[in-house]
Short mmCIF file of C-alpha atoms in Angstrom, two decimals:
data_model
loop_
_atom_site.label_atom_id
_atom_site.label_comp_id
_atom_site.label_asym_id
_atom_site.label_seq_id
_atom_site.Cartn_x
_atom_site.Cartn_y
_atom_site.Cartn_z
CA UNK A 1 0.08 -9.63 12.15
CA UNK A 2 -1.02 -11.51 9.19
CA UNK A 3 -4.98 -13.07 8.60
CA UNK A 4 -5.65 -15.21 6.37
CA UNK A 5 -8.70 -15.72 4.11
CA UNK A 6 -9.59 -19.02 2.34
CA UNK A 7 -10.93 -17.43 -0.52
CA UNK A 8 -7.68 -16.31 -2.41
CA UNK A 9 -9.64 -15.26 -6.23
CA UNK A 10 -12.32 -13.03 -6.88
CA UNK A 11 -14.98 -13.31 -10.06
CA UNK A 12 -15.58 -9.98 -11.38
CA UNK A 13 -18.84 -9.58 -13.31
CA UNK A 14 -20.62 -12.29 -11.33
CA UNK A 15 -24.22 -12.10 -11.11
CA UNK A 16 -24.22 -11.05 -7.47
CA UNK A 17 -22.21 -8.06 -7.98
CA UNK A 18 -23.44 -4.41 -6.76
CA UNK A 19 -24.77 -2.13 -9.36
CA UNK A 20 -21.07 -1.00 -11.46
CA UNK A 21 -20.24 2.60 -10.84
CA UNK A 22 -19.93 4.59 -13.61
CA UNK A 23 -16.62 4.78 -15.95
CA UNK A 24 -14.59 2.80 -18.07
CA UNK A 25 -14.72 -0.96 -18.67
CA UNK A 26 -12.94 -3.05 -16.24
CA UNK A 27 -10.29 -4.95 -17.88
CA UNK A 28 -10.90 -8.15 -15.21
CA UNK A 29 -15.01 -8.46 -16.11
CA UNK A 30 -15.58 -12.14 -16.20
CA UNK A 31 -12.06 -13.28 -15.05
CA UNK A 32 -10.58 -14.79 -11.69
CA UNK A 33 -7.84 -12.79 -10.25
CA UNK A 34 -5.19 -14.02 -7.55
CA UNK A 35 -5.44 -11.84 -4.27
CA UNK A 36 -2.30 -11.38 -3.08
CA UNK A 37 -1.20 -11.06 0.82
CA UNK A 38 -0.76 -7.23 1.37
CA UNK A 39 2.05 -5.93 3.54
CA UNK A 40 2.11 -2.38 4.13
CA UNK A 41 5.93 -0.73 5.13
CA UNK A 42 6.22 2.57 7.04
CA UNK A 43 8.98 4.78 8.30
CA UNK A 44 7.56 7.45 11.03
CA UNK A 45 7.14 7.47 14.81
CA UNK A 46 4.30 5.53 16.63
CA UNK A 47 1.15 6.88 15.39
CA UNK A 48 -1.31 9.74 17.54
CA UNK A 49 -3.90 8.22 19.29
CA UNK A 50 -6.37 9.55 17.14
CA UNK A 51 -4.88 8.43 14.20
CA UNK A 52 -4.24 4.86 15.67
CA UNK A 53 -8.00 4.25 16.24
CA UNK A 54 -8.86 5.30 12.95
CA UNK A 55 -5.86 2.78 11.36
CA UNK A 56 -7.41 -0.06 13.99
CA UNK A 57 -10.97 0.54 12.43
CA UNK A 58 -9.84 0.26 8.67
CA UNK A 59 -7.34 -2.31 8.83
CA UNK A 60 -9.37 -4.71 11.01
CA UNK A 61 -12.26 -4.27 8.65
CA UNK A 62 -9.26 -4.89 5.45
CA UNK A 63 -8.26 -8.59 7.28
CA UNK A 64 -12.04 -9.76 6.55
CA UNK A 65 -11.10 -9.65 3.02
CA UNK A 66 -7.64 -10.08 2.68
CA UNK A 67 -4.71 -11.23 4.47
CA UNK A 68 -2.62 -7.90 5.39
CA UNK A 69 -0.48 -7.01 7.99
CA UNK A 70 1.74 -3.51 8.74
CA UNK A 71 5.60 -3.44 9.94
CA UNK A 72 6.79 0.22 10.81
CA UNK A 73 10.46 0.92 10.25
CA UNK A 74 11.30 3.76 13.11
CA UNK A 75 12.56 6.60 11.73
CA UNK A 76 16.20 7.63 12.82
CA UNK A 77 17.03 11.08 13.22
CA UNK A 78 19.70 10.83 15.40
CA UNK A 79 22.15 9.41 13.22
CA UNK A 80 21.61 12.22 10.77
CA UNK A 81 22.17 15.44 12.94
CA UNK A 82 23.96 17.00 10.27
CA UNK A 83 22.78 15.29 7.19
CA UNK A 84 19.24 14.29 6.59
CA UNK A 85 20.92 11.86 3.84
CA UNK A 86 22.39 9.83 6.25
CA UNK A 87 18.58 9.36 7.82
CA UNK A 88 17.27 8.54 4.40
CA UNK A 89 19.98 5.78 3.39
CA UNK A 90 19.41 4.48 7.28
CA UNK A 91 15.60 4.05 6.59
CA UNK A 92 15.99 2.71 2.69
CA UNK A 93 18.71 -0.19 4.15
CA UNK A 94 15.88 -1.12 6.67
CA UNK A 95 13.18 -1.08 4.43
CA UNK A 96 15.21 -3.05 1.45
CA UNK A 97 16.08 -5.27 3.90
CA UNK A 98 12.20 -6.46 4.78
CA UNK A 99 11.44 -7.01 0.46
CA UNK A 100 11.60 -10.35 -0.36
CA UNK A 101 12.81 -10.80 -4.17
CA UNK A 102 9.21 -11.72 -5.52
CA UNK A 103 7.46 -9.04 -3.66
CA UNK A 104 5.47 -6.78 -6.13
CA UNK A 105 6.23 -3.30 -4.65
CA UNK A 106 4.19 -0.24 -4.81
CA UNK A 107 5.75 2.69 -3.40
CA UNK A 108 3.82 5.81 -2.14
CA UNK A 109 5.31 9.29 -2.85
CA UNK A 110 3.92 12.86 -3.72
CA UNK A 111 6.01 12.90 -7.46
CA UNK A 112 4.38 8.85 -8.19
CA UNK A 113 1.81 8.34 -10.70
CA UNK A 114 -1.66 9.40 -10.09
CA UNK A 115 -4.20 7.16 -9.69
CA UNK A 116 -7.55 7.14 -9.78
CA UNK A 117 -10.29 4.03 -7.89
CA UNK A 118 -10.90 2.15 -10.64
CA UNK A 119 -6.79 2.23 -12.21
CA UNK A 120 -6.00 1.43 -8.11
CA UNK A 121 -8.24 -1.59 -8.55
CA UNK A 122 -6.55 -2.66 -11.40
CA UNK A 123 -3.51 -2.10 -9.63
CA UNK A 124 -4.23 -4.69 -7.54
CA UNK A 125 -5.86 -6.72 -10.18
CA UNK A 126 -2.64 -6.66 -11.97
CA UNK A 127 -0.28 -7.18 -9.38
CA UNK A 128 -1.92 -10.40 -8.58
CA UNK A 129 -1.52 -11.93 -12.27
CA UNK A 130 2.41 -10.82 -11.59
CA UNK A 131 3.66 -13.93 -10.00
CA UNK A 132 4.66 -12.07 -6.94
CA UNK A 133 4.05 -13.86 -3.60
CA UNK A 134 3.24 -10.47 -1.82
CA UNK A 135 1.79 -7.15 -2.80
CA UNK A 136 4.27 -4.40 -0.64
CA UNK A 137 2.78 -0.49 0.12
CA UNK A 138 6.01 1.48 1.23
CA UNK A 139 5.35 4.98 2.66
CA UNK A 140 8.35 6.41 3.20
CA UNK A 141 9.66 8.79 6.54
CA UNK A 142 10.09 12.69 6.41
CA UNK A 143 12.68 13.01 3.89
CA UNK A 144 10.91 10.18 1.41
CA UNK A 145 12.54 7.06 -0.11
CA UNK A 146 16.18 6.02 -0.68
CA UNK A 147 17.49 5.61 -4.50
CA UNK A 148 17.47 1.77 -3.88
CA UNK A 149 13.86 1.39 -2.84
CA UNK A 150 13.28 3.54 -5.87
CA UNK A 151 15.07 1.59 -8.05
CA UNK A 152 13.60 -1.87 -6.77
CA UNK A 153 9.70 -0.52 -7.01
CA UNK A 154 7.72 -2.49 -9.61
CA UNK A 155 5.51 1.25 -9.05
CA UNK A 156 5.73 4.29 -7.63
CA UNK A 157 2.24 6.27 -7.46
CA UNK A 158 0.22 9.24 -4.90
CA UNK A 159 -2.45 9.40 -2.94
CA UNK A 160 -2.86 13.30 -3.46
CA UNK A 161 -1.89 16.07 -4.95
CA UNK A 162 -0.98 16.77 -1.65
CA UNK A 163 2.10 15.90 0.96
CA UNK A 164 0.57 13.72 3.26
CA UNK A 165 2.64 12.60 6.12
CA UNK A 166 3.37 8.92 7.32
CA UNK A 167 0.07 8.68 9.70
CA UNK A 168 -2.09 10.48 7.07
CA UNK A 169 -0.69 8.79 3.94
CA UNK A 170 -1.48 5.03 5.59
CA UNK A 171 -4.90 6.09 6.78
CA UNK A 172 -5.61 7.11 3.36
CA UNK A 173 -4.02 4.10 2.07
CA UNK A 174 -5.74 1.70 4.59
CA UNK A 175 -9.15 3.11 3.70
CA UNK A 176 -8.63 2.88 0.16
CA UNK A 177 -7.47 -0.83 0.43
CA UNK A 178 -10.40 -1.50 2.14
CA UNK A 179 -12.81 0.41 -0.16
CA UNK A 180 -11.20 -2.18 -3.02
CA UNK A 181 -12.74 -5.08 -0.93
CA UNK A 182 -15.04 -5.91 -3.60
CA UNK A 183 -13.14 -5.15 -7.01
CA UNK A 184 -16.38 -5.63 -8.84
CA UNK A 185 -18.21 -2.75 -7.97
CA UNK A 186 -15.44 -0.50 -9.49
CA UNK A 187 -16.25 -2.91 -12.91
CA UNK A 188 -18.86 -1.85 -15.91
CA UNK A 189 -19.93 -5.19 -16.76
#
């Protein structure tokens, strides 16, 4: 389920930007940046109710400012009764199979690089002056990602200190996305 939003750059610095929050100098002041369509890929089993109307709020406040949309990859375990490798190569083939070859990809594991607001906004920022068509979240099932996925991400990075899993990690994700809507307030001028 993809939106789409006519405005596809975003002026940072402009004079009807919030107040900046505190911290260092955002490299994108005064500068147009290409949004890119966001596409986020999970592994894990459909999603608590609870969770789900938490993930409805978020992302349905996200497609106001961006065009996003969400494809879960079902996790397998049955092929991998006696080897939880076999469930992780399952789930990395199904995953590598849905990146296109100009896709930036960002995947989302507990050893990635830490990340704070302003160096996710710049993230994003970044990722848009890439040439990629597609900016691609990957959160990965029980047993994580598969060497190939690893190998293919552009960057690998965490949400926490903490193990989240699938439904928490993509909540977390979702708000943050949407807490990015405007870039500029996470910019000193």
């Amino acid at each position: 389920m993809a939106v789409s939003v006519s405005a596809s750059f975003q002026i940072f610095g402009s004079d009807s930007s919030p107040p900046p929050s505190p911290g260092k100098r955002c490299k994108y002041v005064g500068q147009s940046v290409r949004a890119l369509p966001i596409r986020i890929l999970w592994v894990g089993k459909k999603r608590s109710q609870g969770a789900q109307l938490v993930f409805d709020e978020y992302f349905e406040k996200l497609k106001l400012y961006c065009s996003v949309n969400e494809v879960q990859i079902r996790s397998n375990p049955k092929n991998s009764r006696s080897d939880w490798r076999v469930q992780v190569e399952d789930e990395d083939k199904a995953v590598m199979n849905l990146i296109r070859p100009n896709d930036w990809v960002v995947l989302l594991d507990e050893r990635g690089q830490d990340l704070g607001s302003e160096e996710m906004a710049e993230l994003l920022g970044d990722a848009g002056n890439t040439g990629a068509s597609e900016l691609s979240f990957c959160i990965g099932g029980p047993y994580g990602h598969g060497q190939r996925l690893r190998e293919r991400a552009n960057l690998c990075i965490k949400l926490s200190s903490m193990v989240f899993n699938h439904q928490i990690a993509l909540l977390v994700l979702v708000e943050q996305l949407y807490s990015m809507n405007d870039l500029s307030s996470l910019c000193k001028n």
